[in-house]
Tab-separated table of N, CA and C in Angstrom:
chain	number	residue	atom	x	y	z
A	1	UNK	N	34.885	-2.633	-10.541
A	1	UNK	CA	33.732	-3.070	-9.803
A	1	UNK	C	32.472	-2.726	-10.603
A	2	UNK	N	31.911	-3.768	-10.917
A	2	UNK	CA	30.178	-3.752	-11.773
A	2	UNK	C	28.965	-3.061	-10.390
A	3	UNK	N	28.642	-2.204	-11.319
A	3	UNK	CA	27.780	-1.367	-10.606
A	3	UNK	C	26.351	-1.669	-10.863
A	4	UNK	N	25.194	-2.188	-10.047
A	4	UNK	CA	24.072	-2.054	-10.806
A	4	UNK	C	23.122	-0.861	-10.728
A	5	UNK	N	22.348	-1.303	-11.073
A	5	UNK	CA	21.211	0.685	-11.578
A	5	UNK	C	19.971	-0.255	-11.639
A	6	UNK	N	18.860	0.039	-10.589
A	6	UNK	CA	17.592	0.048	-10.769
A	6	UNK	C	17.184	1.167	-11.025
A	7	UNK	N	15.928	0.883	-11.914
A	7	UNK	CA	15.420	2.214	-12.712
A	7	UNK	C	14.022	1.748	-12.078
A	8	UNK	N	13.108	2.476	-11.443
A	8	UNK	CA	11.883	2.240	-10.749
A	8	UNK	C	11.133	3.157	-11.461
A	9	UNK	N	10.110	2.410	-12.174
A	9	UNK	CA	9.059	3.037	-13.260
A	9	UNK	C	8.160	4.332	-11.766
A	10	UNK	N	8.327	5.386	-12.838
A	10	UNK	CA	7.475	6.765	-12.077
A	10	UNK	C	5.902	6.677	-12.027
A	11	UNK	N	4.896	6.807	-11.383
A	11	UNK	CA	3.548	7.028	-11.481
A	11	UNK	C	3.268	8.108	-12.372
A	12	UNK	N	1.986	7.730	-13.558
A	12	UNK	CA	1.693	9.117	-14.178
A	12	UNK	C	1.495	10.104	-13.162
A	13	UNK	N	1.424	11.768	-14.237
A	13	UNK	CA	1.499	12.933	-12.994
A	13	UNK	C	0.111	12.694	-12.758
A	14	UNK	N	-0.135	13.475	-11.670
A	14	UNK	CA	-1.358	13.694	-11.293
A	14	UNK	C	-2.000	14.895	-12.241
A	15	UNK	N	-3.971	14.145	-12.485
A	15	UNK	CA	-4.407	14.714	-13.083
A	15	UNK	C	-4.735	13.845	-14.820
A	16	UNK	N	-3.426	13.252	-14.853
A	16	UNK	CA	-3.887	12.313	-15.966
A	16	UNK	C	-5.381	12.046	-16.457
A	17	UNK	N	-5.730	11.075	-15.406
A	17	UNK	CA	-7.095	10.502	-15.573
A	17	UNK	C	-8.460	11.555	-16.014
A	18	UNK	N	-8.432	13.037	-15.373
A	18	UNK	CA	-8.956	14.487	-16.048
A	18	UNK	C	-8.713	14.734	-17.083
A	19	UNK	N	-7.277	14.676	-17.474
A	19	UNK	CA	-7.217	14.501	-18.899
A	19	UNK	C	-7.564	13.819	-20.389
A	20	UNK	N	-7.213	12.718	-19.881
A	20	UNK	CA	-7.300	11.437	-20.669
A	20	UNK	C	-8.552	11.351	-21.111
A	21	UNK	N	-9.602	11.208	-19.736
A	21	UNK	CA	-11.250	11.021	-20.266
A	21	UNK	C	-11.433	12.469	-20.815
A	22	UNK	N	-11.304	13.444	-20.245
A	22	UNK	CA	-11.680	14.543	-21.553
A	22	UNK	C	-11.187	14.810	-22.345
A	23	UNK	N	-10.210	14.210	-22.925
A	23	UNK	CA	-9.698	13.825	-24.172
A	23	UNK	C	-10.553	12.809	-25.644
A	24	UNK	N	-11.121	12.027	-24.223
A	24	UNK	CA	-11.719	10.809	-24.968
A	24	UNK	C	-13.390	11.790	-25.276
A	25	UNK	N	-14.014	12.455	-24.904
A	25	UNK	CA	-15.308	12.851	-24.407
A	25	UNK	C	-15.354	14.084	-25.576
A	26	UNK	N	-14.126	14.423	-25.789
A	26	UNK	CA	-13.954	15.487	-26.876
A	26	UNK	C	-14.185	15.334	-28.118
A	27	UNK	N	-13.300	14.030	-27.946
A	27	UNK	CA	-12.831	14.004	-29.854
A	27	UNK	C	-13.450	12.116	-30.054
A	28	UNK	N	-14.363	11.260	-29.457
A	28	UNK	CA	-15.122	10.054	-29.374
A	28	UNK	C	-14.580	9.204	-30.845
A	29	UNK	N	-14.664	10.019	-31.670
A	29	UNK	CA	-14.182	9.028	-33.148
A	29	UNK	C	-12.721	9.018	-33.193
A	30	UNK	N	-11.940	10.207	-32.577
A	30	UNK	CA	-10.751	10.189	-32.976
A	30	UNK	C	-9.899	9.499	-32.275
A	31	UNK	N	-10.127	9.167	-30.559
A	31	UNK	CA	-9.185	8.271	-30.163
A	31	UNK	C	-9.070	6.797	-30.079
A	32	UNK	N	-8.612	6.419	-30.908
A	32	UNK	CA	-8.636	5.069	-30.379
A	32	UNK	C	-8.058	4.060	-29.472
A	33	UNK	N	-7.529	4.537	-28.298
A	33	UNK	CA	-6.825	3.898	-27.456
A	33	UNK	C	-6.067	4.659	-26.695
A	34	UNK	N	-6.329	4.813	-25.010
A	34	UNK	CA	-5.138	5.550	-24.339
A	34	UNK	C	-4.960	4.717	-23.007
A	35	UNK	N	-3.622	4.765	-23.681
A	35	UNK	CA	-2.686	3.686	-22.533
A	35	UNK	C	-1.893	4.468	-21.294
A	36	UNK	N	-2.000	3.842	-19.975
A	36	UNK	CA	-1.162	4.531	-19.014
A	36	UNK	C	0.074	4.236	-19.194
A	37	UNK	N	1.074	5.240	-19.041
A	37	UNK	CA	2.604	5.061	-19.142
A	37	UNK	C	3.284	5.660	-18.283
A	38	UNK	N	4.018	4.947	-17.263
A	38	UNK	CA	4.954	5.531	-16.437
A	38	UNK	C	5.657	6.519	-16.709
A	39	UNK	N	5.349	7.342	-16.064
A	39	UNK	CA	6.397	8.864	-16.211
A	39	UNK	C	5.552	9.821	-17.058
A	40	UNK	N	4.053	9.289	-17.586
A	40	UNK	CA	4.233	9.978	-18.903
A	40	UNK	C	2.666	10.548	-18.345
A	41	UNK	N	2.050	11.298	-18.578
A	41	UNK	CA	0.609	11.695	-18.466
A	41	UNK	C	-0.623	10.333	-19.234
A	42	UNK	N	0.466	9.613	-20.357
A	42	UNK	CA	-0.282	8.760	-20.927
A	42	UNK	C	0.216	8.527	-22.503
A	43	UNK	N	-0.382	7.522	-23.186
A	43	UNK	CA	-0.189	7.589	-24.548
A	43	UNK	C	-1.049	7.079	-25.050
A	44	UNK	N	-1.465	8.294	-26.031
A	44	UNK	CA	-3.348	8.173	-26.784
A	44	UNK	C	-2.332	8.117	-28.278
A	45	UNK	N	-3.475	6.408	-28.758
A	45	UNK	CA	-3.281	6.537	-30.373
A	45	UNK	C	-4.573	7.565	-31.014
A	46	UNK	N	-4.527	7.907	-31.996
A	46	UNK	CA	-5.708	8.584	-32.489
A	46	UNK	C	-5.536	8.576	-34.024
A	47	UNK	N	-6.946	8.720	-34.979
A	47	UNK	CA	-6.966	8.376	-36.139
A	47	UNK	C	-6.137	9.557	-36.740
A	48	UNK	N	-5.487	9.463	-37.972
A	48	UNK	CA	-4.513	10.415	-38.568
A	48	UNK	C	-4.927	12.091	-39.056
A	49	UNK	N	-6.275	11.640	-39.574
A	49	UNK	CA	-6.768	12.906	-39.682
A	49	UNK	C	-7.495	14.006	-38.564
A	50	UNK	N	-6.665	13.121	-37.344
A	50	UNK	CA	-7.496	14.256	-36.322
A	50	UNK	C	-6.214	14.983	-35.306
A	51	UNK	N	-4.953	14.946	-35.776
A	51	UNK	CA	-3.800	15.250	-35.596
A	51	UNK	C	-3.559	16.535	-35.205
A	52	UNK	N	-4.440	17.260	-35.990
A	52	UNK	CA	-4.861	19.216	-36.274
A	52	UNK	C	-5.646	19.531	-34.961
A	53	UNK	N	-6.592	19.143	-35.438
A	53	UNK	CA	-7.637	19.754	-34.017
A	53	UNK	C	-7.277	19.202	-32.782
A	54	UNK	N	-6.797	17.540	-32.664
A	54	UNK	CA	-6.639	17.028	-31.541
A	54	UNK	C	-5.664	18.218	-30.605
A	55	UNK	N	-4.228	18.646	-31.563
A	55	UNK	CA	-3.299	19.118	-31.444
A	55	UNK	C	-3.385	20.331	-30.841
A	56	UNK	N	-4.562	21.292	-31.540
A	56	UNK	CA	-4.664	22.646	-31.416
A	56	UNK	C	-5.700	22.757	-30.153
A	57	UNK	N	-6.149	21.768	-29.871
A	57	UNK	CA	-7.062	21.461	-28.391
A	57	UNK	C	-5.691	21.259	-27.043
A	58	UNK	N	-4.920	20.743	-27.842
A	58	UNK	CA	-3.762	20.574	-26.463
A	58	UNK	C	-3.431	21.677	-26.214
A	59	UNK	N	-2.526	22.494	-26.770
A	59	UNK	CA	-1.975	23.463	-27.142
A	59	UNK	C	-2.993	24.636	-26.411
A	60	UNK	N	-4.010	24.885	-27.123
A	60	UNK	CA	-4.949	25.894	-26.630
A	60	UNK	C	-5.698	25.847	-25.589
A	61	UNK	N	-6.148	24.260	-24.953
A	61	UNK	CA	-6.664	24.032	-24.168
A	61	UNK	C	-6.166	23.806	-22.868
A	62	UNK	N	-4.989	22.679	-22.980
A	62	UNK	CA	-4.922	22.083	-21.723
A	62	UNK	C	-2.961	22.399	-21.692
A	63	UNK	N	-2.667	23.054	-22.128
A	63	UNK	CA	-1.624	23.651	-21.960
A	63	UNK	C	-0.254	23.149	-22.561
A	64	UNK	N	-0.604	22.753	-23.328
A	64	UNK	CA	0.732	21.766	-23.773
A	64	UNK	C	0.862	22.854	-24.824
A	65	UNK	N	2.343	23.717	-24.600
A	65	UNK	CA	2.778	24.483	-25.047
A	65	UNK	C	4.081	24.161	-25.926
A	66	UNK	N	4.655	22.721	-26.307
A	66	UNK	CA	5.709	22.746	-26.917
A	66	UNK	C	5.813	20.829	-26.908
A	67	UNK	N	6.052	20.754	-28.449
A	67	UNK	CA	6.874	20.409	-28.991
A	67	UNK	C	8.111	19.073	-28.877
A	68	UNK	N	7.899	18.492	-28.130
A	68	UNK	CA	9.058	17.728	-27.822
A	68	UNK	C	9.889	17.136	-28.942
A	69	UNK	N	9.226	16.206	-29.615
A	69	UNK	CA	9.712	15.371	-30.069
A	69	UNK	C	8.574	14.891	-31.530
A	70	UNK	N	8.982	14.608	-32.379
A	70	UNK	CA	8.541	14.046	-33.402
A	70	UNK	C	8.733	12.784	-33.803
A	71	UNK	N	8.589	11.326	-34.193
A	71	UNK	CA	9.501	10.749	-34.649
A	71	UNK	C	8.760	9.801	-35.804
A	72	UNK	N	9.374	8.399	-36.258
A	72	UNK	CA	8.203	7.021	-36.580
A	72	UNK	C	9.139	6.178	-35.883
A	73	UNK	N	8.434	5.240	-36.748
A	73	UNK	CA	8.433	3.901	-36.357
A	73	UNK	C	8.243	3.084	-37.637
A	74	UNK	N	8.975	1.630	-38.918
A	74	UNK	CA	8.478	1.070	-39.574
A	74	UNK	C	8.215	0.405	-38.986
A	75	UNK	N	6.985	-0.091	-39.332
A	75	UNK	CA	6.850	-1.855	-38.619
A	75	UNK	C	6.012	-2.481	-39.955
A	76	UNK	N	6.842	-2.580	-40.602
A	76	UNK	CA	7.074	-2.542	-42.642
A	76	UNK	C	5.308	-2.298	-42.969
A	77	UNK	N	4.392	-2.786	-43.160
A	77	UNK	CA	3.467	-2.280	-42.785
A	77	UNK	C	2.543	-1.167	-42.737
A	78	UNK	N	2.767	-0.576	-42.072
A	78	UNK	CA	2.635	0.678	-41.585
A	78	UNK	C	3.792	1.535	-41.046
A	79	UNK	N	3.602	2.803	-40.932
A	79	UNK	CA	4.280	3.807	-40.342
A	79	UNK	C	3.957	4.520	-39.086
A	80	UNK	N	4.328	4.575	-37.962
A	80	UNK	CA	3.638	5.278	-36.712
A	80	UNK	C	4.434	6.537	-36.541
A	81	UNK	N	4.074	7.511	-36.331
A	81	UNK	CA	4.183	8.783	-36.293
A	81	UNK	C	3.986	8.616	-35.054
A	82	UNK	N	4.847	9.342	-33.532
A	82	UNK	CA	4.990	9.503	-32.221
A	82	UNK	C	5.284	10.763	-31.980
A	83	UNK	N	4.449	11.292	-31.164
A	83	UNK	CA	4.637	13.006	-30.826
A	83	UNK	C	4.876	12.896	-29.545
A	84	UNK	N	5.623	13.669	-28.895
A	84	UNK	CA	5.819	13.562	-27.383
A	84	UNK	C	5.469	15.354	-27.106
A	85	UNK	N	4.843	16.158	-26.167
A	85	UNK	CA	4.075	16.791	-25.983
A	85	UNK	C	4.551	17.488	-24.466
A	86	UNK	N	4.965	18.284	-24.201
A	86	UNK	CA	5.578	18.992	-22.938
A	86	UNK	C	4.342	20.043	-22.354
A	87	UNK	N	3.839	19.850	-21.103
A	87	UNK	CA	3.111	21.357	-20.645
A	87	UNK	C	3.555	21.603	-19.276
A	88	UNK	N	4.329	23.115	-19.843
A	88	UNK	CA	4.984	23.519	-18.174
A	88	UNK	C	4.266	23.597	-17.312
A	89	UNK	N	2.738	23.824	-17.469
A	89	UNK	CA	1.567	23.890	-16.479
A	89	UNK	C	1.158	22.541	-15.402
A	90	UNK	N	1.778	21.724	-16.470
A	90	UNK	CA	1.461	20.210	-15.525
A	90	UNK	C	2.513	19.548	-15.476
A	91	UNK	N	3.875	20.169	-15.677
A	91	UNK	CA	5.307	19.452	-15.667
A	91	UNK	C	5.287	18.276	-15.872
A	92	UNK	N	4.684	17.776	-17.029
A	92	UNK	CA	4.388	16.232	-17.967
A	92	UNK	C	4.977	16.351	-19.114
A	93	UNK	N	5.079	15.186	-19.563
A	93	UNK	CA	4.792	15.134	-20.835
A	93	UNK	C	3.286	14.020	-21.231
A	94	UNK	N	2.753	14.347	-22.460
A	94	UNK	CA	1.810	13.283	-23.406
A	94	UNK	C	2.143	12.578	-24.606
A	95	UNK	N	2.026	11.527	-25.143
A	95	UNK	CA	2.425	10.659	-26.085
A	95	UNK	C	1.159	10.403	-26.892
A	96	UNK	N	1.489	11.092	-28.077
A	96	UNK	CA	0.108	11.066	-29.246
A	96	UNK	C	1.187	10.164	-30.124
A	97	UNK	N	0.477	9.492	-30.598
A	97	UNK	CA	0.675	8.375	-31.698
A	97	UNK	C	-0.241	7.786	-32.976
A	98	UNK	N	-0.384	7.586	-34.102
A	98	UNK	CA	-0.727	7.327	-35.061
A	98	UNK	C	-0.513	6.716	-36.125
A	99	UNK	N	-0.665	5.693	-36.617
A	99	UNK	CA	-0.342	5.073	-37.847
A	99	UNK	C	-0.958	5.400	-39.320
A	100	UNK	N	-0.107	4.921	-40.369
A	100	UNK	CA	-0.169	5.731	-41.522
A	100	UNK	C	0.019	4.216	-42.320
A	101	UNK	N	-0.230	3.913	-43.647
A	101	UNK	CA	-0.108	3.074	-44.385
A	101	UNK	C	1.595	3.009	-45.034
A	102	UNK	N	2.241	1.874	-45.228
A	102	UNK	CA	3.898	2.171	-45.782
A	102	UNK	C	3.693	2.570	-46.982
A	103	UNK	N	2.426	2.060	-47.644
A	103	UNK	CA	2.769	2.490	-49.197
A	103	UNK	C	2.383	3.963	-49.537
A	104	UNK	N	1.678	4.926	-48.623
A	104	UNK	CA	1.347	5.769	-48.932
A	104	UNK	C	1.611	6.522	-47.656
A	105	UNK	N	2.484	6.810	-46.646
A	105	UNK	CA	2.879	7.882	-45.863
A	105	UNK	C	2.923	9.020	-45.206
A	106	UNK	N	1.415	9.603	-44.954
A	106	UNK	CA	1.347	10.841	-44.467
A	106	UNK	C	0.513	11.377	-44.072
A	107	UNK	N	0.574	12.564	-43.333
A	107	UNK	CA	-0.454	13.212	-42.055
A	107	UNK	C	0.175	14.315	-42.224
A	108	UNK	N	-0.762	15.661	-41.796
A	108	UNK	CA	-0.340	17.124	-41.862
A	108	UNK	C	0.263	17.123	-40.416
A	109	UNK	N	1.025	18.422	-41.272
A	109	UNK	CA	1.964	18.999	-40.550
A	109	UNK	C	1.779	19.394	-38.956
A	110	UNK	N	2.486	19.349	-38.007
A	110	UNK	CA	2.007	20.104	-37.007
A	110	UNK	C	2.596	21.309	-36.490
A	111	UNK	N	3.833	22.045	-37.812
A	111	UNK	CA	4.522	22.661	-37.400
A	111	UNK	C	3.802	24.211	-37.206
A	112	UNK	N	2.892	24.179	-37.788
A	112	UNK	CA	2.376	25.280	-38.113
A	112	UNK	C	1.288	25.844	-36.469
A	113	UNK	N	1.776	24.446	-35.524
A	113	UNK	CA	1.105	24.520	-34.247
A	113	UNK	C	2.009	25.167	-33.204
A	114	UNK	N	2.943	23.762	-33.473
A	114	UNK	CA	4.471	24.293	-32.884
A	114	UNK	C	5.786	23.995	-33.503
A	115	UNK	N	6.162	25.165	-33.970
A	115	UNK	CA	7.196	25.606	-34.721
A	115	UNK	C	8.248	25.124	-34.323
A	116	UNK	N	8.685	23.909	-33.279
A	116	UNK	CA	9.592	23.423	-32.723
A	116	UNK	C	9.452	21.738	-33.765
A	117	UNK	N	8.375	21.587	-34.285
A	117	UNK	CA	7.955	20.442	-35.109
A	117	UNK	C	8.940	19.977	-36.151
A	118	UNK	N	9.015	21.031	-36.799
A	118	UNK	CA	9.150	21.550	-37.977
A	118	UNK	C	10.750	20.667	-38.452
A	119	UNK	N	12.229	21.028	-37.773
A	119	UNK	CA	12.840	19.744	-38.170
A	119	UNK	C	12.495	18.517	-37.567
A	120	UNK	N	11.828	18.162	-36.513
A	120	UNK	CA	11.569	16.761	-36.930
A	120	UNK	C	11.077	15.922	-37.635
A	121	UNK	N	9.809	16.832	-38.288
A	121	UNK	CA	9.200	16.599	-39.146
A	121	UNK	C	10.192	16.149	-40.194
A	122	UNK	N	10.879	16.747	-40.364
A	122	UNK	CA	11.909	16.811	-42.001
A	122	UNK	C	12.660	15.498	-41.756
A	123	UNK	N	13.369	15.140	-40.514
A	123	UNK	CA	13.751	13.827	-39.873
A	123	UNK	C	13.604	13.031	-39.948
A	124	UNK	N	12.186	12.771	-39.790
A	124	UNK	CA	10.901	11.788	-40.145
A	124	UNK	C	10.677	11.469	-41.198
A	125	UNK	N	10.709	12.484	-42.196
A	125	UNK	CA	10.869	12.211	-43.538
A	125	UNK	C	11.945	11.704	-44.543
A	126	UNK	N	13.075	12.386	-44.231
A	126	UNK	CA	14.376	12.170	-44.455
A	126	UNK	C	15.122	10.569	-44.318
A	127	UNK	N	14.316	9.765	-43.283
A	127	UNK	CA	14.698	8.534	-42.167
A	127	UNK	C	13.586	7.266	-43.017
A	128	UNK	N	12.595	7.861	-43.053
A	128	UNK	CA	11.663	6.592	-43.060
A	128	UNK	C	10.489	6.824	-44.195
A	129	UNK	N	10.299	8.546	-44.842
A	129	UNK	CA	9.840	8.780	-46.538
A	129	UNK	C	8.163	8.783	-45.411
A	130	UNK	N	7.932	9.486	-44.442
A	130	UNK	CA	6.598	9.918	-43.938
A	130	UNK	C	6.364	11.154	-44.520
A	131	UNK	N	5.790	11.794	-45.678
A	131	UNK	CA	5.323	12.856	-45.559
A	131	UNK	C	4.925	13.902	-44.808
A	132	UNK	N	4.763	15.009	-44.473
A	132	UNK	CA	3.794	15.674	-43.414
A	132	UNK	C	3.303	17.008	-44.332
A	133	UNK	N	1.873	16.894	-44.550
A	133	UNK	CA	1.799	17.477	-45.339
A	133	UNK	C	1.132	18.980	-44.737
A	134	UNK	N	1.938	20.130	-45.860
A	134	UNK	CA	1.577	21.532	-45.654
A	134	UNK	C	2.839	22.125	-44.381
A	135	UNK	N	3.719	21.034	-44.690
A	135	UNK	CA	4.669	21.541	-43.874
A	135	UNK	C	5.293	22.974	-44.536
């Protein structure tokens, strides 16, 4: 017997929208785009070189204490670098994202933020030749 499965998209958590704009109000050059995503607090692209501070503002600021996920993306092109972002304080996750050029590959490290980075980073590299530099 065929079983079906609806999957019913979740509302961001609450609080998002506090976030998001003071996200945007913070760092004005660095984000360029934050999209609402079911389940997710959100997903902000932002320019590559603001990866560090954006990062160490989560982390220090608004509680995002770990690490999820690292990954890319070719889209031959370019390279997108996807961070997924956990804070037990707001039982979310956030989706930072960034693109990088194919012929030239890379953005610093973030392991040195959270040390949970660190093999994906190598993953990332290993998979698709993204650098992360000062890893």
């Amino acid at each position: 017997m065929e079983q079906m499965v609806t999957v019913v998209p979740q509302p961001s958590p609450t609080g998002s929208m506090e976030l998001l704009s003071g996200l945007r109000s913070r760092f004005p050059e660095d984000i360029l785009a934050i999209h609402p995503f079911p389940g997710l607090l959100g997903r902000v692209e932002l320019r590559p070189g603001a990866i560090l501070p954006i990062c160490r503002y989560l982390r220090d600021e608004q509680t995002f204490g770990h690490c999820a996920m690292v990954g890319g993306v070719d889209w031959r092109e370019t390279r997108e670098v996807v961070y997924h972002l956990w804070s037990d304080d707001r039982k979310a996750y956030l989706e930072l994202s960034l693109k990088v050029p194919a012929d030239d590959p890379h953005v610093e490290s973030v392991a040195g933020i959270w040390q949970g980075a660190n093999w994906h980073e190598r993953e990332a590299w290993d998979l698709l030749g993204i650098r992360f530099d000062h890893h």
